mmCIF file of C-alpha atoms and ligand atoms in Angstrom:
data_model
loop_
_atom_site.group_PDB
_atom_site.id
_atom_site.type_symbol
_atom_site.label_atom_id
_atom_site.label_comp_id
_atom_site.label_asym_id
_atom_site.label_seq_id
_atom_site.Cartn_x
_atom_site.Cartn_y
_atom_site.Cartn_z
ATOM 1 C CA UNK V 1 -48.795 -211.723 -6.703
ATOM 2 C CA UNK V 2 -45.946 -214.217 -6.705
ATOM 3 C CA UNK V 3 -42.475 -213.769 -5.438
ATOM 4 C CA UNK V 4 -39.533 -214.901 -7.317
ATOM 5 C CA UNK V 5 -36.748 -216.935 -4.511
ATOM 6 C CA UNK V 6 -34.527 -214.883 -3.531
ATOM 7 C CA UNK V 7 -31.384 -213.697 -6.004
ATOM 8 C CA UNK V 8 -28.753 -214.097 -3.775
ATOM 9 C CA UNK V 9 -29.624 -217.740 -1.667
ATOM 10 C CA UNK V 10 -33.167 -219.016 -3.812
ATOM 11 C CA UNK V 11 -33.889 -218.577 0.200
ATOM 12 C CA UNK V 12 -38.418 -218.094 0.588
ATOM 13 C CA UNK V 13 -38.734 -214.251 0.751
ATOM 14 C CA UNK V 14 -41.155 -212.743 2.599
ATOM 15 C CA UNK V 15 -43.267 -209.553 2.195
ATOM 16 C CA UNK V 16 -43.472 -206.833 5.375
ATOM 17 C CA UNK V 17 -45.208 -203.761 5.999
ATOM 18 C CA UNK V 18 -44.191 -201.001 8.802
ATOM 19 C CA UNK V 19 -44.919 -197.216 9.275
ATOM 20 C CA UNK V 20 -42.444 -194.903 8.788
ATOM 21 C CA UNK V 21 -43.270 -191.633 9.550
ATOM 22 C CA UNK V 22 -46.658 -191.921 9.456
ATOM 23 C CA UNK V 23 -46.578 -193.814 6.166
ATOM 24 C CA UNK V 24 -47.278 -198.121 5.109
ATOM 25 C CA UNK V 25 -43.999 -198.491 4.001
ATOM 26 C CA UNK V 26 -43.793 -202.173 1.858
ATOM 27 C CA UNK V 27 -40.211 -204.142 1.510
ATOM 28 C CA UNK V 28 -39.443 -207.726 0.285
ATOM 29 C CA UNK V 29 -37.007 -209.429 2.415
ATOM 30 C CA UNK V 30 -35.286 -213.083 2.452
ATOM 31 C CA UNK V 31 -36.450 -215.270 5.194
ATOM 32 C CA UNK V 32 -32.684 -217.248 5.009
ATOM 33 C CA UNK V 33 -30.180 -214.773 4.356
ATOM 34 C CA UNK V 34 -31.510 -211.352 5.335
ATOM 35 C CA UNK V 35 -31.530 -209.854 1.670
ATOM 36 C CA UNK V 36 -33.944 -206.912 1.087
ATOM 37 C CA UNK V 37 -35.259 -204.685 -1.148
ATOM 38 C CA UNK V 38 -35.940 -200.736 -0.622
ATOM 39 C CA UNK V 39 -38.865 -199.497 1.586
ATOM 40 C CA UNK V 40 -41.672 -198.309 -0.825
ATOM 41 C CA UNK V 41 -45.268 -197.489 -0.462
ATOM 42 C CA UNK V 42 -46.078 -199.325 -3.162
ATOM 43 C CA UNK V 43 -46.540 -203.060 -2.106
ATOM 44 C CA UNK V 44 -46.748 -204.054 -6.135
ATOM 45 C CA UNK V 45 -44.106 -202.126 -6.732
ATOM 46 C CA UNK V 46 -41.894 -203.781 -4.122
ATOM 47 C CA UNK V 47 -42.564 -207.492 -5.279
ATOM 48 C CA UNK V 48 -42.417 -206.208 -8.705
ATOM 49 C CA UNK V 49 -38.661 -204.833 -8.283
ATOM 50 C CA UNK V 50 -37.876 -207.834 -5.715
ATOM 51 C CA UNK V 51 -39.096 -209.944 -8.960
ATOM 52 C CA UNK V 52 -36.792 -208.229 -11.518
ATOM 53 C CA UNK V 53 -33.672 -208.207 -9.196
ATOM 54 C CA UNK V 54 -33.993 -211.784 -9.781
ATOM 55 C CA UNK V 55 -34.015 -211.404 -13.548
ATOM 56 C CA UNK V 56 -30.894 -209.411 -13.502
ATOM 57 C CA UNK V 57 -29.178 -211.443 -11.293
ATOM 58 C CA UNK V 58 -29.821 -214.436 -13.741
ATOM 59 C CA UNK V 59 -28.874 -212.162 -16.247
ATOM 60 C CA UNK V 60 -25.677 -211.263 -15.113
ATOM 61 C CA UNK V 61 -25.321 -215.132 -14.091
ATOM 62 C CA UNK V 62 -25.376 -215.628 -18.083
ATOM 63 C CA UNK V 63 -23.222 -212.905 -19.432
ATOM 64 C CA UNK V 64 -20.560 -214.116 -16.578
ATOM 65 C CA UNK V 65 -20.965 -216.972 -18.407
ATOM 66 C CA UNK V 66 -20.718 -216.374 -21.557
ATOM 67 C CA UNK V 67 -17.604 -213.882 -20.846
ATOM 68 C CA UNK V 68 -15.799 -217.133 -19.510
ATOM 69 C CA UNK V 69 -16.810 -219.626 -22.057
ATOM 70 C CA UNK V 70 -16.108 -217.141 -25.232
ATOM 71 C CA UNK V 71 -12.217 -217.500 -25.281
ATOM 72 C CA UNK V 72 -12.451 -221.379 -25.268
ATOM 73 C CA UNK V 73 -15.293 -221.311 -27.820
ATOM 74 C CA UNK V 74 -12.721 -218.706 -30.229
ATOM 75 C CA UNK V 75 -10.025 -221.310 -29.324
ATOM 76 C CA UNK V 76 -11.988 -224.408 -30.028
ATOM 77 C CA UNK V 77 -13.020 -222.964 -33.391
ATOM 78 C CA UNK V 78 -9.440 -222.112 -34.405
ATOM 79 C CA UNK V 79 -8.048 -225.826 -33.634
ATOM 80 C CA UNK V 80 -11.065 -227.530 -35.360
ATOM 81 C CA UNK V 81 -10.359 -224.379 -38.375
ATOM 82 C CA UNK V 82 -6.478 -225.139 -38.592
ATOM 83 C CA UNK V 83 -7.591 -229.232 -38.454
ATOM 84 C CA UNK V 84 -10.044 -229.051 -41.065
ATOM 85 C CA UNK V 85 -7.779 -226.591 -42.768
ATOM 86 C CA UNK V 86 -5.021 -228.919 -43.161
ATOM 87 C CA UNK V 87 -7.204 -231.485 -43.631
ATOM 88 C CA UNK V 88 -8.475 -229.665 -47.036
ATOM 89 C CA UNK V 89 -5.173 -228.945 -47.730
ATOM 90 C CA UNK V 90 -3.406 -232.474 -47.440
HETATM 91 ZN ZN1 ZN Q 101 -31.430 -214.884 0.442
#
């Protein structure tokens, strides 16, 4: 299964096993910056929620975005509305 680069760095992450408490515990960690996921004993289901951390992070990259860009997009319509406008108008 692949694993998406790491959310925080794009770093080469890295999957581990260990025993806890008598159990194979599974976790996703990044080889650069340390960055892991929960323990689960579920190795799919680690590299599957290591995987969609990702998504959300680029996600939340977008909507950051977006939420920055939106007042000069609202202002840039307005001055090419009141130019046009006049424009009409004249
Ligand atoms: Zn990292």
């Amino acid at each position: 299964m692949r694993l998406e680069p790491c959310p925080c760095c794009l770093g080469k992450p890295e999957v581990s096993d260990m025993r806890v408490a008598g159990i194979h515990m599974w976790q996703v960690h990044c080889t650069v910056c340390g960055l892991a996921s929960e323990l689960d004993d579920d190795r799919v289901f680690s590299i599957q929620r290591w995987n969609r951390r990702l998504e959300r992070a680029r996600m939340k990259t977008w909507v950051t975005f977006l939420a920055g860009v939106l007042p000069f997009l609202v202002v840039i319509a307005f001055l090419i509305g009141s130019y046009t406008g006049a424009f009409i108008f004249r």
